[in-house]
Amino acid sequence: MREKMLEEEGGENGAVAVDPRLKAISESIRVVPHFPKPGIMFNDITTLLLHPGVFKDAVDIFVDRYRHMTISAVAGIEARGFIFGPAIALAIGAKFIPLRKPKKLPGEVISEKYVLEYGTDCLEMHVGAVQPEERVIVIDDLVATGGTLCAAIRLLERAGAEVVECACLIGLPKFKGYCRLNGKPVYVLVESRQ
Ligand SMILES: O=P(O)(O)OC[C@H]1O[C@H](OP(=O)(O)OP(=O)(O)O)[C@H](O)[C@@H]1O
Ligand SMILES: Nc1ncnc2[nH]cnc12
């Protein structure tokens, strides 16, 4: 895995400054071949969590990016978006909205199905979790096909929210740097080695 992005315009020629924290973030993510299925190079962020300084750096990078964007809600995708989302939400003074796998949320929900690298799944959100025109960011650990983030965007937009950006620690190679899904920007910190 090599560090990527955090491209900042600098100087007259728009030189790219790479954030020195990204190297440690990249190196602390373990890649496990053939998990959960043959052929999948699984990016395991639990090894990053064992390094509190690196964990904090990852959260801080997102907090620095979003703290002045008038974001009122951070939507985290189950399960690994729940690890980073609440810390970011608290730091920027936003609420946290859990987007959960089916049949986990009590009460009234809306649902969106999606296709994964290794199967199909569905995300649900509580009705009333977000109000029309609220500015929201979506957080997850990784973007692979983008199917999960697209389902999250659809859920939030059905409720009338404005999805400002999606943010992930890791992008699989086709998600080099800054890209878009459903017309929304996706911000990734590092690229997977796979
Ligand atoms: O870009 P995509 O192809 O949609 O894949 C990315 C999703 O896959 C992983 O979650 P997973 O579905 O494995 O669920 P889990 O976190 O509950 O294990 C990952 O945490 C993302 O949510
Ligand atoms: N390669 C991968 N590693 C971790 N989570 C994933 N979700 C989808 N693809 C993945």
JSON list of C-alpha atoms and ligand atoms in Angstrom, two decimals:
[
{"chain": "A", "resi": 1, "resn": "MET", "atom": "CA", "xyz": [0.00, 0.00, 0.00]},
{"chain": "A", "resi": 2, "resn": "ARG", "atom": "CA", "xyz": [1.34, 3.39, -0.80]},
{"chain": "A", "resi": 3, "resn": "GLU", "atom": "CA", "xyz": [0.27, 6.72, 0.49]},
{"chain": "A", "resi": 4, "resn": "LYS", "atom": "CA", "xyz": [-1.79, 8.92, -1.77]},
{"chain": "A", "resi": 5, "resn": "MET", "atom": "CA", "xyz": [-3.60, 12.14, -1.99]},
{"chain": "A", "resi": 6, "resn": "LEU", "atom": "CA", "xyz": [-4.36, 14.94, 0.34]},
{"chain": "A", "resi": 7, "resn": "GLU", "atom": "CA", "xyz": [-3.44, 16.93, -2.68]},
{"chain": "A", "resi": 8, "resn": "GLU", "atom": "CA", "xyz": [-3.13, 20.56, -1.83]},
{"chain": "A", "resi": 9, "resn": "GLU", "atom": "CA", "xyz": [-2.58, 23.28, -4.33]},
{"chain": "A", "resi": 10, "resn": "GLY", "atom": "CA", "xyz": [0.62, 25.03, -3.55]},
{"chain": "A", "resi": 11, "resn": "GLY", "atom": "CA", "xyz": [2.83, 27.50, -5.38]},
{"chain": "A", "resi": 12, "resn": "GLU", "atom": "CA", "xyz": [2.28, 28.87, -8.84]},
{"chain": "A", "resi": 13, "resn": "ASN", "atom": "CA", "xyz": [2.53, 25.51, -10.54]},
{"chain": "A", "resi": 14, "resn": "GLY", "atom": "CA", "xyz": [-0.04, 23.87, -8.24]},
{"chain": "A", "resi": 15, "resn": "ALA", "atom": "CA", "xyz": [2.57, 21.55, -6.73]},
{"chain": "A", "resi": 16, "resn": "VAL", "atom": "CA", "xyz": [1.21, 18.59, -4.79]},
{"chain": "A", "resi": 17, "resn": "ALA", "atom": "CA", "xyz": [2.03, 18.40, -1.08]},
{"chain": "A", "resi": 18, "resn": "VAL", "atom": "CA", "xyz": [1.59, 14.93, 0.39]},
{"chain": "A", "resi": 19, "resn": "ASP", "atom": "CA", "xyz": [0.55, 14.83, 4.02]},
{"chain": "A", "resi": 20, "resn": "PRO", "atom": "CA", "xyz": [3.29, 12.99, 5.96]},
{"chain": "A", "resi": 21, "resn": "ARG", "atom": "CA", "xyz": [0.64, 11.25, 8.13]},
{"chain": "A", "resi": 22, "resn": "LEU", "atom": "CA", "xyz": [-0.57, 9.22, 5.16]},
{"chain": "A", "resi": 23, "resn": "LYS", "atom": "CA", "xyz": [2.47, 6.95, 5.06]},
{"chain": "A", "resi": 24, "resn": "ALA", "atom": "CA", "xyz": [1.83, 5.62, 8.57]},
{"chain": "A", "resi": 25, "resn": "ILE", "atom": "CA", "xyz": [-1.88, 5.29, 7.84]},
{"chain": "A", "resi": 26, "resn": "SER", "atom": "CA", "xyz": [-1.16, 3.25, 4.74]},
{"chain": "A", "resi": 27, "resn": "GLU", "atom": "CA", "xyz": [1.46, 1.07, 6.42]},
{"chain": "A", "resi": 28, "resn": "SER", "atom": "CA", "xyz": [-0.74, 0.30, 9.42]},
{"chain": "A", "resi": 29, "resn": "ILE", "atom": "CA", "xyz": [-3.50, -1.29, 7.29]},
{"chain": "A", "resi": 30, "resn": "ARG", "atom": "CA", "xyz": [-3.00, -5.04, 6.96]},
{"chain": "A", "resi": 31, "resn": "VAL", "atom": "CA", "xyz": [-3.80, -6.69, 3.63]},
{"chain": "A", "resi": 32, "resn": "VAL", "atom": "CA", "xyz": [-5.11, -10.25, 4.02]},
{"chain": "A", "resi": 33, "resn": "PRO", "atom": "CA", "xyz": [-5.18, -12.31, 0.80]},
{"chain": "A", "resi": 34, "resn": "HIS", "atom": "CA", "xyz": [-8.21, -14.50, 0.03]},
{"chain": "A", "resi": 35, "resn": "PHE", "atom": "CA", "xyz": [-10.50, -13.14, 2.73]},
{"chain": "A", "resi": 36, "resn": "PRO", "atom": "CA", "xyz": [-13.46, -13.56, 2.98]},
{"chain": "A", "resi": 37, "resn": "LYS", "atom": "CA", "xyz": [-13.36, -15.33, -0.40]},
{"chain": "A", "resi": 38, "resn": "PRO", "atom": "CA", "xyz": [-10.62, -16.56, -2.77]},
{"chain": "A", "resi": 39, "resn": "GLY", "atom": "CA", "xyz": [-9.23, -13.69, -4.82]},
{"chain": "A", "resi": 40, "resn": "ILE", "atom": "CA", "xyz": [-10.21, -10.88, -2.44]},
{"chain": "A", "resi": 41, "resn": "MET", "atom": "CA", "xyz": [-7.31, -8.85, -0.98]},
{"chain": "A", "resi": 42, "resn": "PHE", "atom": "CA", "xyz": [-8.94, -7.78, 2.26]},
{"chain": "A", "resi": 43, "resn": "ASN", "atom": "CA", "xyz": [-7.86, -4.40, 3.70]},
{"chain": "A", "resi": 44, "resn": "ASP", "atom": "CA", "xyz": [-8.03, -4.81, 7.46]},
{"chain": "A", "resi": 45, "resn": "ILE", "atom": "CA", "xyz": [-8.22, -1.51, 9.35]},
{"chain": "A", "resi": 46, "resn": "THR", "atom": "CA", "xyz": [-8.20, -3.20, 12.79]},
{"chain": "A", "resi": 47, "resn": "THR", "atom": "CA", "xyz": [-4.40, -3.09, 12.70]},
{"chain": "A", "resi": 48, "resn": "LEU", "atom": "CA", "xyz": [-4.54, 0.71, 12.30]},
{"chain": "A", "resi": 49, "resn": "LEU", "atom": "CA", "xyz": [-6.77, 0.94, 15.37]},
{"chain": "A", "resi": 50, "resn": "LEU", "atom": "CA", "xyz": [-4.01, -0.63, 17.49]},
{"chain": "A", "resi": 51, "resn": "HIS", "atom": "CA", "xyz": [-1.93, 2.53, 16.91]},
{"chain": "A", "resi": 52, "resn": "PRO", "atom": "CA", "xyz": [-3.75, 5.38, 18.68]},
{"chain": "A", "resi": 53, "resn": "GLY", "atom": "CA", "xyz": [-1.58, 8.07, 17.11]},
{"chain": "A", "resi": 54, "resn": "VAL", "atom": "CA", "xyz": [-2.26, 6.79, 13.60]},
{"chain": "A", "resi": 55, "resn": "PHE", "atom": "CA", "xyz": [-5.96, 6.29, 14.37]},
{"chain": "A", "resi": 56, "resn": "LYS", "atom": "CA", "xyz": [-6.10, 9.90, 15.61]},
{"chain": "A", "resi": 57, "resn": "ASP", "atom": "CA", "xyz": [-4.26, 11.19, 12.54]},
{"chain": "A", "resi": 58, "resn": "ALA", "atom": "CA", "xyz": [-6.82, 9.55, 10.26]},
{"chain": "A", "resi": 59, "resn": "VAL", "atom": "CA", "xyz": [-9.72, 11.08, 12.18]},
{"chain": "A", "resi": 60, "resn": "ASP", "atom": "CA", "xyz": [-7.97, 14.48, 12.35]},
{"chain": "A", "resi": 61, "resn": "ILE", "atom": "CA", "xyz": [-7.46, 14.61, 8.58]},
{"chain": "A", "resi": 62, "resn": "PHE", "atom": "CA", "xyz": [-11.19, 14.21, 8.04]},
{"chain": "A", "resi": 63, "resn": "VAL", "atom": "CA", "xyz": [-12.01, 16.64, 10.85]},
{"chain": "A", "resi": 64, "resn": "ASP", "atom": "CA", "xyz": [-9.71, 19.30, 9.35]},
{"chain": "A", "resi": 65, "resn": "ARG", "atom": "CA", "xyz": [-11.36, 18.83, 5.98]},
{"chain": "A", "resi": 66, "resn": "TYR", "atom": "CA", "xyz": [-14.98, 19.00, 7.15]},
{"chain": "A", "resi": 67, "resn": "ARG", "atom": "CA", "xyz": [-14.98, 21.30, 10.19]},
{"chain": "A", "resi": 68, "resn": "HIS", "atom": "CA", "xyz": [-15.68, 24.45, 8.15]},
{"chain": "A", "resi": 69, "resn": "MET", "atom": "CA", "xyz": [-18.10, 22.98, 5.60]},
{"chain": "A", "resi": 70, "resn": "THR", "atom": "CA", "xyz": [-21.30, 23.51, 7.64]},
{"chain": "A", "resi": 71, "resn": "ILE", "atom": "CA", "xyz": [-21.91, 19.79, 7.93]},
{"chain": "A", "resi": 72, "resn": "SER", "atom": "CA", "xyz": [-24.79, 18.97, 10.29]},
{"chain": "A", "resi": 73, "resn": "ALA", "atom": "CA", "xyz": [-24.68, 15.17, 10.05]},
{"chain": "A", "resi": 74, "resn": "VAL", "atom": "CA", "xyz": [-22.11, 12.42, 9.59]},
{"chain": "A", "resi": 75, "resn": "ALA", "atom": "CA", "xyz": [-23.64, 9.20, 8.26]},
{"chain": "A", "resi": 76, "resn": "GLY", "atom": "CA", "xyz": [-21.54, 6.12, 9.07]},
{"chain": "A", "resi": 77, "resn": "ILE", "atom": "CA", "xyz": [-21.88, 2.83, 7.23]},
{"chain": "A", "resi": 78, "resn": "GLU", "atom": "CA", "xyz": [-22.07, -0.36, 9.29]},
{"chain": "A", "resi": 79, "resn": "ALA", "atom": "CA", "xyz": [-19.76, -1.79, 10.42]},
{"chain": "A", "resi": 80, "resn": "ARG", "atom": "CA", "xyz": [-16.45, -0.05, 9.86]},
{"chain": "A", "resi": 81, "resn": "GLY", "atom": "CA", "xyz": [-17.91, 3.40, 9.24]},
{"chain": "A", "resi": 82, "resn": "PHE", "atom": "CA", "xyz": [-19.08, 3.20, 12.86]},
{"chain": "A", "resi": 83, "resn": "ILE", "atom": "CA", "xyz": [-15.44, 3.20, 14.01]},
{"chain": "A", "resi": 84, "resn": "PHE", "atom": "CA", "xyz": [-14.51, 6.52, 12.41]},
{"chain": "A", "resi": 85, "resn": "GLY", "atom": "CA", "xyz": [-17.82, 8.35, 11.95]},
{"chain": "A", "resi": 86, "resn": "PRO", "atom": "CA", "xyz": [-18.73, 9.15, 15.58]},
{"chain": "A", "resi": 87, "resn": "ALA", "atom": "CA", "xyz": [-15.30, 10.61, 16.37]},
{"chain": "A", "resi": 88, "resn": "ILE", "atom": "CA", "xyz": [-15.50, 12.84, 13.30]},
{"chain": "A", "resi": 89, "resn": "ALA", "atom": "CA", "xyz": [-19.10, 13.86, 14.10]},
{"chain": "A", "resi": 90, "resn": "LEU", "atom": "CA", "xyz": [-18.25, 14.86, 17.67]},
{"chain": "A", "resi": 91, "resn": "ALA", "atom": "CA", "xyz": [-15.20, 16.84, 16.58]},
{"chain": "A", "resi": 92, "resn": "ILE", "atom": "CA", "xyz": [-17.08, 18.87, 13.97]},
{"chain": "A", "resi": 93, "resn": "GLY", "atom": "CA", "xyz": [-20.21, 19.33, 16.10]},
{"chain": "A", "resi": 94, "resn": "ALA", "atom": "CA", "xyz": [-22.46, 17.21, 13.89]},
{"chain": "A", "resi": 95, "resn": "LYS", "atom": "CA", "xyz": [-24.92, 14.45, 14.68]},
{"chain": "A", "resi": 96, "resn": "PHE", "atom": "CA", "xyz": [-24.12, 10.85, 13.82]},
{"chain": "A", "resi": 97, "resn": "ILE", "atom": "CA", "xyz": [-26.51, 8.78, 11.70]},
{"chain": "A", "resi": 98, "resn": "PRO", "atom": "CA", "xyz": [-25.95, 5.01, 11.65]},
{"chain": "A", "resi": 99, "resn": "LEU", "atom": "CA", "xyz": [-26.70, 3.39, 8.27]},
{"chain": "A", "resi": 100, "resn": "ARG", "atom": "CA", "xyz": [-27.26, -0.21, 9.27]},
{"chain": "A", "resi": 101, "resn": "LYS", "atom": "CA", "xyz": [-27.54, -3.64, 7.72]},
{"chain": "A", "resi": 102, "resn": "PRO", "atom": "CA", "xyz": [-31.12, -5.03, 7.47]},
{"chain": "A", "resi": 103, "resn": "LYS", "atom": "CA", "xyz": [-33.34, -5.63, 10.51]},
{"chain": "A", "resi": 104, "resn": "LYS", "atom": "CA", "xyz": [-31.02, -3.94, 13.03]},
{"chain": "A", "resi": 105, "resn": "LEU", "atom": "CA", "xyz": [-32.84, -0.62, 13.43]},
{"chain": "A", "resi": 106, "resn": "PRO", "atom": "CA", "xyz": [-36.13, -0.58, 15.37]},
{"chain": "A", "resi": 107, "resn": "GLY", "atom": "CA", "xyz": [-39.00, 1.57, 14.14]},
{"chain": "A", "resi": 108, "resn": "GLU", "atom": "CA", "xyz": [-39.61, 2.99, 10.70]},
{"chain": "A", "resi": 109, "resn": "VAL", "atom": "CA", "xyz": [-36.77, 2.74, 8.18]},
{"chain": "A", "resi": 110, "resn": "ILE", "atom": "CA", "xyz": [-36.07, 3.24, 4.50]},
{"chain": "A", "resi": 111, "resn": "SER", "atom": "CA", "xyz": [-33.91, 0.64, 2.69]},
{"chain": "A", "resi": 112, "resn": "GLU", "atom": "CA", "xyz": [-31.59, 0.46, -0.30]},
{"chain": "A", "resi": 113, "resn": "LYS", "atom": "CA", "xyz": [-30.18, -2.76, -1.78]},
{"chain": "A", "resi": 114, "resn": "TYR", "atom": "CA", "xyz": [-26.75, -2.89, -3.41]},
{"chain": "A", "resi": 115, "resn": "VAL", "atom": "CA", "xyz": [-24.23, -5.28, -4.98]},
{"chain": "A", "resi": 116, "resn": "LEU", "atom": "CA", "xyz": [-20.83, -5.97, -3.38]},
{"chain": "A", "resi": 117, "resn": "GLU", "atom": "CA", "xyz": [-17.51, -7.47, -4.57]},
{"chain": "A", "resi": 118, "resn": "TYR", "atom": "CA", "xyz": [-18.54, -10.56, -2.63]},
{"chain": "A", "resi": 119, "resn": "GLY", "atom": "CA", "xyz": [-22.34, -10.65, -2.54]},
{"chain": "A", "resi": 120, "resn": "THR", "atom": "CA", "xyz": [-25.37, -8.41, -2.16]},
{"chain": "A", "resi": 121, "resn": "ASP", "atom": "CA", "xyz": [-26.56, -6.45, 0.84]},
{"chain": "A", "resi": 122, "resn": "CYS", "atom": "CA", "xyz": [-28.90, -3.69, 1.97]},
{"chain": "A", "resi": 123, "resn": "LEU", "atom": "CA", "xyz": [-28.58, -0.54, 4.07]},
{"chain": "A", "resi": 124, "resn": "GLU", "atom": "CA", "xyz": [-31.30, 0.98, 6.24]},
{"chain": "A", "resi": 125, "resn": "MET", "atom": "CA", "xyz": [-31.75, 4.41, 7.82]},
{"chain": "A", "resi": 126, "resn": "HIS", "atom": "CA", "xyz": [-34.29, 5.60, 10.38]},
{"chain": "A", "resi": 127, "resn": "VAL", "atom": "CA", "xyz": [-37.05, 7.80, 9.02]},
{"chain": "A", "resi": 128, "resn": "GLY", "atom": "CA", "xyz": [-36.53, 11.20, 10.64]},
{"chain": "A", "resi": 129, "resn": "ALA", "atom": "CA", "xyz": [-32.77, 10.76, 11.20]},
{"chain": "A", "resi": 130, "resn": "VAL", "atom": "CA", "xyz": [-32.07, 13.59, 8.78]},
{"chain": "A", "resi": 131, "resn": "GLN", "atom": "CA", "xyz": [-34.15, 16.58, 7.74]},
{"chain": "A", "resi": 132, "resn": "PRO", "atom": "CA", "xyz": [-34.53, 17.90, 4.17]},
{"chain": "A", "resi": 133, "resn": "GLU", "atom": "CA", "xyz": [-31.58, 20.04, 3.03]},
{"chain": "A", "resi": 134, "resn": "GLU", "atom": "CA", "xyz": [-29.28, 19.06, 5.88]},
{"chain": "A", "resi": 135, "resn": "ARG", "atom": "CA", "xyz": [-25.66, 18.89, 4.71]},
{"chain": "A", "resi": 136, "resn": "VAL", "atom": "CA", "xyz": [-24.28, 15.41, 5.28]},
{"chain": "A", "resi": 137, "resn": "ILE", "atom": "CA", "xyz": [-21.03, 13.53, 4.78]},
{"chain": "A", "resi": 138, "resn": "VAL", "atom": "CA", "xyz": [-20.89, 9.74, 4.47]},
{"chain": "A", "resi": 139, "resn": "ILE", "atom": "CA", "xyz": [-18.02, 7.88, 6.16]},
{"chain": "A", "resi": 140, "resn": "ASP", "atom": "CA", "xyz": [-16.74, 4.36, 5.58]},
{"chain": "A", "resi": 141, "resn": "ASP", "atom": "CA", "xyz": [-13.40, 2.58, 5.79]},
{"chain": "A", "resi": 142, "resn": "LEU", "atom": "CA", "xyz": [-13.10, 1.57, 2.14]},
{"chain": "A", "resi": 143, "resn": "VAL", "atom": "CA", "xyz": [-14.54, 2.07, -1.32]},
{"chain": "A", "resi": 144, "resn": "ALA", "atom": "CA", "xyz": [-14.26, -0.91, -3.69]},
{"chain": "A", "resi": 145, "resn": "THR", "atom": "CA", "xyz": [-17.05, -1.02, -6.30]},
{"chain": "A", "resi": 146, "resn": "GLY", "atom": "CA", "xyz": [-18.73, 2.02, -4.75]},
{"chain": "A", "resi": 147, "resn": "GLY", "atom": "CA", "xyz": [-22.02, 0.11, -4.42]},
{"chain": "A", "resi": 148, "resn": "THR", "atom": "CA", "xyz": [-22.26, 0.65, -0.67]},
{"chain": "A", "resi": 149, "resn": "LEU", "atom": "CA", "xyz": [-21.61, 4.40, -0.88]},
{"chain": "A", "resi": 150, "resn": "CYS", "atom": "CA", "xyz": [-24.13, 4.72, -3.71]},
{"chain": "A", "resi": 151, "resn": "ALA", "atom": "CA", "xyz": [-26.78, 3.03, -1.55]},
{"chain": "A", "resi": 152, "resn": "ALA", "atom": "CA", "xyz": [-25.93, 5.42, 1.29]},
{"chain": "A", "resi": 153, "resn": "ILE", "atom": "CA", "xyz": [-26.22, 8.44, -1.03]},
{"chain": "A", "resi": 154, "resn": "ARG", "atom": "CA", "xyz": [-29.59, 7.19, -2.31]},
{"chain": "A", "resi": 155, "resn": "LEU", "atom": "CA", "xyz": [-30.92, 6.73, 1.24]},
{"chain": "A", "resi": 156, "resn": "LEU", "atom": "CA", "xyz": [-29.90, 10.23, 2.32]},
{"chain": "A", "resi": 157, "resn": "GLU", "atom": "CA", "xyz": [-31.17, 11.87, -0.87]},
{"chain": "A", "resi": 158, "resn": "ARG", "atom": "CA", "xyz": [-34.54, 10.09, -0.56]},
{"chain": "A", "resi": 159, "resn": "ALA", "atom": "CA", "xyz": [-34.84, 11.84, 2.81]},
{"chain": "A", "resi": 160, "resn": "GLY", "atom": "CA", "xyz": [-34.06, 15.17, 1.12]},
{"chain": "A", "resi": 161, "resn": "ALA", "atom": "CA", "xyz": [-30.55, 15.60, 2.55]},
{"chain": "A", "resi": 162, "resn": "GLU", "atom": "CA", "xyz": [-27.66, 17.12, 0.61]},
{"chain": "A", "resi": 163, "resn": "VAL", "atom": "CA", "xyz": [-24.74, 14.69, 0.44]},
{"chain": "A", "resi": 164, "resn": "VAL", "atom": "CA", "xyz": [-21.72, 16.99, 0.35]},
{"chain": "A", "resi": 165, "resn": "GLU", "atom": "CA", "xyz": [-19.06, 14.27, 0.06]},
{"chain": "A", "resi": 166, "resn": "CYS", "atom": "CA", "xyz": [-18.27, 10.64, 0.84]},
{"chain": "A", "resi": 167, "resn": "ALA", "atom": "CA", "xyz": [-15.04, 9.93, 2.71]},
{"chain": "A", "resi": 168, "resn": "CYS", "atom": "CA", "xyz": [-13.05, 6.70, 3.10]},
{"chain": "A", "resi": 169, "resn": "LEU", "atom": "CA", "xyz": [-9.64, 5.81, 4.44]},
{"chain": "A", "resi": 170, "resn": "ILE", "atom": "CA", "xyz": [-8.92, 3.39, 1.59]},
{"chain": "A", "resi": 171, "resn": "GLY", "atom": "CA", "xyz": [-9.73, 3.38, -2.09]},
{"chain": "A", "resi": 172, "resn": "LEU", "atom": "CA", "xyz": [-9.19, 0.32, -4.24]},
{"chain": "A", "resi": 173, "resn": "PRO", "atom": "CA", "xyz": [-6.99, 1.18, -7.23]},
{"chain": "A", "resi": 174, "resn": "LYS", "atom": "CA", "xyz": [-9.80, 2.16, -9.56]},
{"chain": "A", "resi": 175, "resn": "PHE", "atom": "CA", "xyz": [-10.74, 4.80, -7.00]},
{"chain": "A", "resi": 176, "resn": "LYS", "atom": "CA", "xyz": [-7.52, 6.70, -7.39]},
{"chain": "A", "resi": 177, "resn": "GLY", "atom": "CA", "xyz": [-7.59, 9.90, -5.44]},
{"chain": "A", "resi": 178, "resn": "TYR", "atom": "CA", "xyz": [-10.61, 12.08, -5.71]},
{"chain": "A", "resi": 179, "resn": "CYS", "atom": "CA", "xyz": [-13.48, 10.64, -7.73]},
{"chain": "A", "resi": 180, "resn": "ARG", "atom": "CA", "xyz": [-17.25, 10.88, -7.93]},
{"chain": "A", "resi": 181, "resn": "LEU", "atom": "CA", "xyz": [-20.15, 8.47, -7.31]},
{"chain": "A", "resi": 182, "resn": "ASN", "atom": "CA", "xyz": [-23.73, 9.34, -8.26]},
{"chain": "A", "resi": 183, "resn": "GLY", "atom": "CA", "xyz": [-22.31, 12.81, -8.99]},
{"chain": "A", "resi": 184, "resn": "LYS", "atom": "CA", "xyz": [-20.95, 13.15, -5.44]},
{"chain": "A", "resi": 185, "resn": "PRO", "atom": "CA", "xyz": [-17.25, 13.59, -4.63]},
{"chain": "A", "resi": 186, "resn": "VAL", "atom": "CA", "xyz": [-15.45, 10.73, -2.89]},
{"chain": "A", "resi": 187, "resn": "TYR", "atom": "CA", "xyz": [-12.40, 11.63, -0.82]},
{"chain": "A", "resi": 188, "resn": "VAL", "atom": "CA", "xyz": [-9.93, 8.83, 0.00]},
{"chain": "A", "resi": 189, "resn": "LEU", "atom": "CA", "xyz": [-6.75, 9.00, 2.06]},
{"chain": "A", "resi": 190, "resn": "VAL", "atom": "CA", "xyz": [-4.75, 6.05, 0.74]},
{"chain": "A", "resi": 191, "resn": "GLU", "atom": "CA", "xyz": [-4.83, 3.56, -2.08]},
{"chain": "A", "resi": 192, "resn": "SER", "atom": "CA", "xyz": [-4.90, -0.16, -1.41]},
{"chain": "A", "resi": 193, "resn": "ARG", "atom": "CA", "xyz": [-1.87, -2.25, -2.51]},
{"chain": "A", "resi": 194, "resn": "GLN", "atom": "CA", "xyz": [-4.12, -4.80, -4.24]},
{"chain": "B", "resi": 1, "resn": "LIG", "atom": "O1", "xyz": [-17.40, -0.24, -2.43]},
{"chain": "B", "resi": 1, "resn": "LIG", "atom": "P1", "xyz": [-18.09, -1.53, -2.15]},
{"chain": "B", "resi": 1, "resn": "LIG", "atom": "O2", "xyz": [-17.84, -2.57, -3.20]},
{"chain": "B", "resi": 1, "resn": "LIG", "atom": "O3", "xyz": [-19.55, -1.35, -1.91]},
{"chain": "B", "resi": 1, "resn": "LIG", "atom": "O4", "xyz": [-17.46, -2.16, -0.83]},
{"chain": "B", "resi": 1, "resn": "LIG", "atom": "C1", "xyz": [-17.14, -1.41, 0.31]},
{"chain": "B", "resi": 1, "resn": "LIG", "atom": "C2", "xyz": [-17.83, -1.94, 1.54]},
{"chain": "B", "resi": 1, "resn": "LIG", "atom": "O5", "xyz": [-17.41, -3.27, 1.83]},
{"chain": "B", "resi": 1, "resn": "LIG", "atom": "C3", "xyz": [-17.00, -3.34, 3.19]},
{"chain": "B", "resi": 1, "resn": "LIG", "atom": "O6", "xyz": [-18.04, -3.64, 4.05]},
{"chain": "B", "resi": 1, "resn": "LIG", "atom": "P2", "xyz": [-18.75, -5.06, 4.06]},
{"chain": "B", "resi": 1, "resn": "LIG", "atom": "O7", "xyz": [-19.84, -5.09, 3.05]},
{"chain": "B", "resi": 1, "resn": "LIG", "atom": "O8", "xyz": [-17.70, -6.12, 3.95]},
{"chain": "B", "resi": 1, "resn": "LIG", "atom": "O9", "xyz": [-19.48, -5.08, 5.46]},
{"chain": "B", "resi": 1, "resn": "LIG", "atom": "P3", "xyz": [-18.96, -5.13, 6.98]},
{"chain": "B", "resi": 1, "resn": "LIG", "atom": "O10", "xyz": [-18.19, -3.85, 7.23]},
{"chain": "B", "resi": 1, "resn": "LIG", "atom": "O11", "xyz": [-20.25, -5.16, 7.74]},
{"chain": "B", "resi": 1, "resn": "LIG", "atom": "O12", "xyz": [-18.12, -6.33, 7.13]},
{"chain": "B", "resi": 1, "resn": "LIG", "atom": "C4", "xyz": [-16.48, -1.96, 3.48]},
{"chain": "B", "resi": 1, "resn": "LIG", "atom": "O13", "xyz": [-16.43, -1.68, 4.87]},
{"chain": "B", "resi": 1, "resn": "LIG", "atom": "C5", "xyz": [-17.45, -1.09, 2.74]},
{"chain": "B", "resi": 1, "resn": "LIG", "atom": "O14", "xyz": [-18.62, -0.80, 3.51]},
{"chain": "B", "resi": 2, "resn": "LIG", "atom": "N1", "xyz": [-10.85, -5.61, -0.53]},
{"chain": "B", "resi": 2, "resn": "LIG", "atom": "C1", "xyz": [-11.62, -5.25, 0.50]},
{"chain": "B", "resi": 2, "resn": "LIG", "atom": "N2", "xyz": [-11.10, -5.13, 1.74]},
{"chain": "B", "resi": 2, "resn": "LIG", "atom": "C2", "xyz": [-11.89, -4.76, 2.78]},
{"chain": "B", "resi": 2, "resn": "LIG", "atom": "N3", "xyz": [-13.20, -4.51, 2.66]},
{"chain": "B", "resi": 2, "resn": "LIG", "atom": "C3", "xyz": [-13.72, -4.61, 1.45]},
{"chain": "B", "resi": 2, "resn": "LIG", "atom": "N4", "xyz": [-14.98, -4.40, 1.00]},
{"chain": "B", "resi": 2, "resn": "LIG", "atom": "C4", "xyz": [-14.99, -4.66, -0.31]},
{"chain": "B", "resi": 2, "resn": "LIG", "atom": "N5", "xyz": [-13.80, -5.02, -0.76]},
{"chain": "B", "resi": 2, "resn": "LIG", "atom": "C5", "xyz": [-12.98, -5.00, 0.32]}
]
